Amino acid sequence: MRRLDGPGPASYLPAMAILPILTAPDPRLKAKSLPVDKVDGALRKLMDDMLETMYAAPGIGLAAIQVGVPKQVIVMDIAREGETPEPRYFINPKIVAASEEMKVAEEGCLSLPEQFADVERPARVTVEFLDYDGKARTIESDGLLAVCLQHEMDHLTGVLFVDHISKIKRDIILRKLTKARRLKAAAG
Ligand code: K1U
Ligand code: ZN
């Protein structure tokens, strides 16, 4: 723990951190994340840091593997600008039901910066998970929540949104990212 300001109990709260986000084609993004066996202070610190990192990006979701941690942990906040923030935490999420109805929505990803594509997924999913306090919960989702949940849960098995689109479109996006990475490295 580090001191934030003057003495007093609040000054010994651990500071939140903004973590570096991995970008494709980093091979760590292909890893399969492992289930969490204990929801403790260290895991809550990771989730706090992930949320801070997601807000700073900015983004509406983040999976732990995107910050290099292969654990089944997701943070999310789909509240719009001007609305009250609504942070959500999903530990060991499992899809237990999915609609037959499919829906196409445009997706982005903080690990594929500035790239977007239309992706088709079930319109509604029911997900079981543990919350920030380790309590078992179930959520029925549709709209952006369903899209974001499925996108983030894909990260836990090493799947990116580009894996749902044609090879031609995927290769265009991955080539752009490789080029951007080369230019960034050359610029120092
Ligand atoms: O990298 C990620 O997994 C986060 C990703 C989540 C997502 C977005 C759209 C559809 C499916 C999943 C993002 O947050 S990309 C950035 C973004 O969408 C956004 C950023 C600022 C304001 C609103 C949206
Ligand atoms: Zn993503």
XYZ file of C-alpha atoms and ligand atoms in Angstrom:
213
model
C 0.000 0.000 0.000
C 1.182 3.521 -0.566
C 0.262 6.813 0.984
C -1.901 9.028 -1.200
C -1.701 12.284 0.766
C -1.328 13.314 4.398
C -1.552 10.935 7.362
C -4.900 9.351 8.364
C -6.614 6.051 7.554
C -7.686 7.084 4.008
C -4.084 7.828 3.039
C -3.240 4.099 3.344
C -5.825 2.941 0.787
C -4.100 1.234 -2.158
C -3.964 3.533 -5.197
C -5.645 2.310 -8.369
C -3.412 1.759 -11.375
C -3.811 2.094 -15.116
C -2.410 -1.082 -16.666
C -0.951 -1.471 -20.184
C -3.446 -3.094 -22.604
C -2.108 -5.842 -24.909
C -2.787 -5.309 -28.616
C -3.040 -7.866 -31.449
C -1.136 -9.780 -32.664
C 0.248 -10.303 -29.151
C 0.127 -14.119 -28.672
C -1.006 -13.720 -25.027
C -4.424 -12.626 -26.340
C -4.883 -16.201 -27.644
C -4.460 -17.744 -24.158
C -7.294 -19.587 -22.413
C -8.024 -17.927 -19.077
C -8.320 -20.066 -15.926
C -11.235 -20.011 -13.468
C -10.786 -17.998 -10.277
C -10.822 -20.164 -7.142
C -10.976 -17.392 -4.519
C -12.483 -13.901 -4.611
C -10.114 -12.068 -2.261
C -8.549 -8.637 -1.811
C -5.917 -9.278 -4.497
C -8.617 -10.165 -7.056
C -10.671 -7.078 -6.091
C -7.533 -4.920 -6.549
C -7.091 -6.431 -10.034
C -10.755 -5.641 -10.848
C -10.382 -2.061 -9.515
C -7.275 -1.552 -11.674
C -9.012 -3.078 -14.706
C -11.990 -0.740 -14.274
C -9.669 2.270 -13.982
C -7.815 1.092 -17.098
C -11.100 0.599 -18.998
C -12.429 4.078 -18.074
C -9.096 5.670 -19.058
C -8.921 3.933 -22.457
C -11.905 4.697 -22.831
C -13.877 1.495 -23.254
C -17.060 -0.213 -22.091
C -15.544 -3.585 -21.199
C -12.222 -5.263 -20.431
C -11.144 -8.872 -19.862
C -8.207 -9.658 -17.546
C -6.205 -11.284 -20.369
C -6.153 -7.884 -22.113
C -3.896 -6.694 -19.287
C -1.901 -9.952 -19.412
C -3.685 -11.799 -16.582
C -5.127 -15.179 -17.724
C -7.993 -15.295 -15.199
C -11.729 -15.502 -15.963
C -12.453 -11.917 -14.920
C -14.327 -9.179 -16.803
C -15.208 -5.583 -15.909
C -17.793 -3.551 -17.781
C -19.741 -0.289 -17.731
C -22.150 0.347 -20.576
C -23.647 3.537 -19.082
C -23.632 6.363 -21.640
C -21.799 9.665 -21.177
C -23.776 11.822 -18.737
C -25.478 8.775 -17.144
C -24.542 7.532 -13.663
C -21.606 5.098 -13.979
C -22.648 1.478 -13.455
C -19.530 -0.671 -13.016
C -20.135 -4.406 -13.413
C -17.850 -7.308 -12.500
C -18.101 -10.848 -13.867
C -15.948 -13.636 -12.389
C -16.036 -17.166 -13.933
C -18.941 -16.221 -16.270
C -20.826 -19.016 -18.048
C -23.470 -18.672 -20.775
C -26.319 -20.954 -19.668
C -28.855 -19.929 -22.355
C -28.698 -18.142 -25.705
C -31.520 -17.010 -27.996
C -31.970 -18.608 -31.398
C -32.516 -15.092 -32.711
C -29.232 -13.607 -33.949
C -28.348 -9.919 -34.188
C -25.602 -7.997 -36.014
C -23.857 -5.163 -34.158
C -20.699 -3.156 -34.749
C -17.887 -4.073 -32.343
C -14.601 -2.477 -31.358
C -11.853 -3.768 -29.089
C -9.195 -2.019 -27.032
C -6.789 -4.778 -28.181
C -7.537 -3.919 -31.847
C -7.304 -0.115 -31.573
C -9.398 1.941 -34.030
C -10.735 -1.170 -35.812
C -14.455 -1.921 -36.068
C -16.554 -4.597 -37.776
C -20.098 -5.972 -37.800
C -20.391 -9.221 -35.831
C -23.382 -11.580 -35.647
C -24.190 -13.109 -32.242
C -27.232 -14.403 -30.291
C -29.482 -11.425 -29.492
C -29.943 -12.472 -25.841
C -27.815 -14.503 -23.419
C -28.256 -15.616 -19.817
C -24.996 -15.667 -17.862
C -24.111 -17.132 -14.469
C -21.150 -15.551 -12.685
C -19.668 -14.445 -9.356
C -19.875 -10.740 -8.518
C -17.307 -8.386 -6.878
C -18.077 -9.951 -3.483
C -17.906 -13.535 -4.756
C -21.709 -13.940 -4.649
C -23.267 -16.228 -7.305
C -25.576 -14.324 -9.644
C -27.473 -14.770 -12.925
C -28.131 -12.034 -15.481
C -30.414 -12.020 -18.523
C -29.012 -9.671 -21.153
C -29.972 -8.148 -24.479
C -28.834 -5.176 -26.559
C -25.374 -3.719 -25.884
C -25.033 -5.671 -22.612
C -25.475 -8.982 -24.464
C -23.023 -7.925 -27.212
C -20.405 -6.737 -24.725
C -20.780 -9.813 -22.474
C -20.288 -12.201 -25.401
C -17.349 -10.145 -26.739
C -15.620 -10.120 -23.325
C -16.341 -13.809 -22.694
C -14.724 -14.588 -26.060
C -11.516 -12.994 -24.719
C -11.491 -15.645 -21.958
C -11.053 -18.360 -24.597
C -8.586 -16.403 -26.757
C -11.166 -15.331 -29.341
C -11.212 -11.786 -30.791
C -14.092 -10.175 -32.709
C -12.051 -10.522 -35.918
C -12.333 -14.311 -35.517
C -16.073 -13.919 -36.279
C -15.611 -12.105 -39.624
C -14.346 -13.172 -43.047
C -10.662 -14.011 -43.492
C -10.303 -11.155 -45.991
C -11.628 -8.555 -43.507
C -9.639 -10.104 -40.641
C -6.372 -10.025 -42.610
C -6.940 -6.353 -43.573
C -7.420 -5.391 -39.902
C -4.460 -7.464 -38.657
C -2.179 -6.063 -41.394
C -3.172 -2.502 -40.415
C -2.337 -3.234 -36.771
C 1.018 -4.854 -37.612
C 1.902 -1.793 -39.737
C 0.815 0.618 -36.962
C 2.920 -1.326 -34.460
C 5.991 -1.179 -36.810
C 5.551 2.598 -37.303
C 5.217 3.123 -33.537
C 8.377 1.081 -32.867
C 10.300 3.002 -35.572
C 9.193 6.342 -34.068
C 10.907 5.246 -30.850
O -11.553 -4.342 -25.690
C -12.668 -4.609 -25.264
O -13.012 -5.752 -25.103
C -13.601 -3.465 -24.936
C -14.530 -3.089 -26.054
C -15.898 -3.660 -25.729
C -16.890 -3.714 -26.833
C -17.243 -2.597 -27.550
C -18.210 -2.674 -28.538
C -18.832 -3.858 -28.806
C -18.451 -4.981 -28.099
C -17.508 -4.900 -27.102
C -14.569 -1.553 -26.122
O -14.915 -0.919 -25.174
S -14.107 -0.790 -27.596
C -14.387 0.945 -27.276
C -15.833 1.314 -27.294
O -16.653 0.589 -27.795
C -16.289 2.597 -26.692
C -15.405 3.520 -26.213
C -15.874 4.710 -25.657
C -17.212 4.969 -25.584
C -18.119 4.063 -26.078
C -17.658 2.867 -26.632
Zn -12.146 -6.820 -26.865
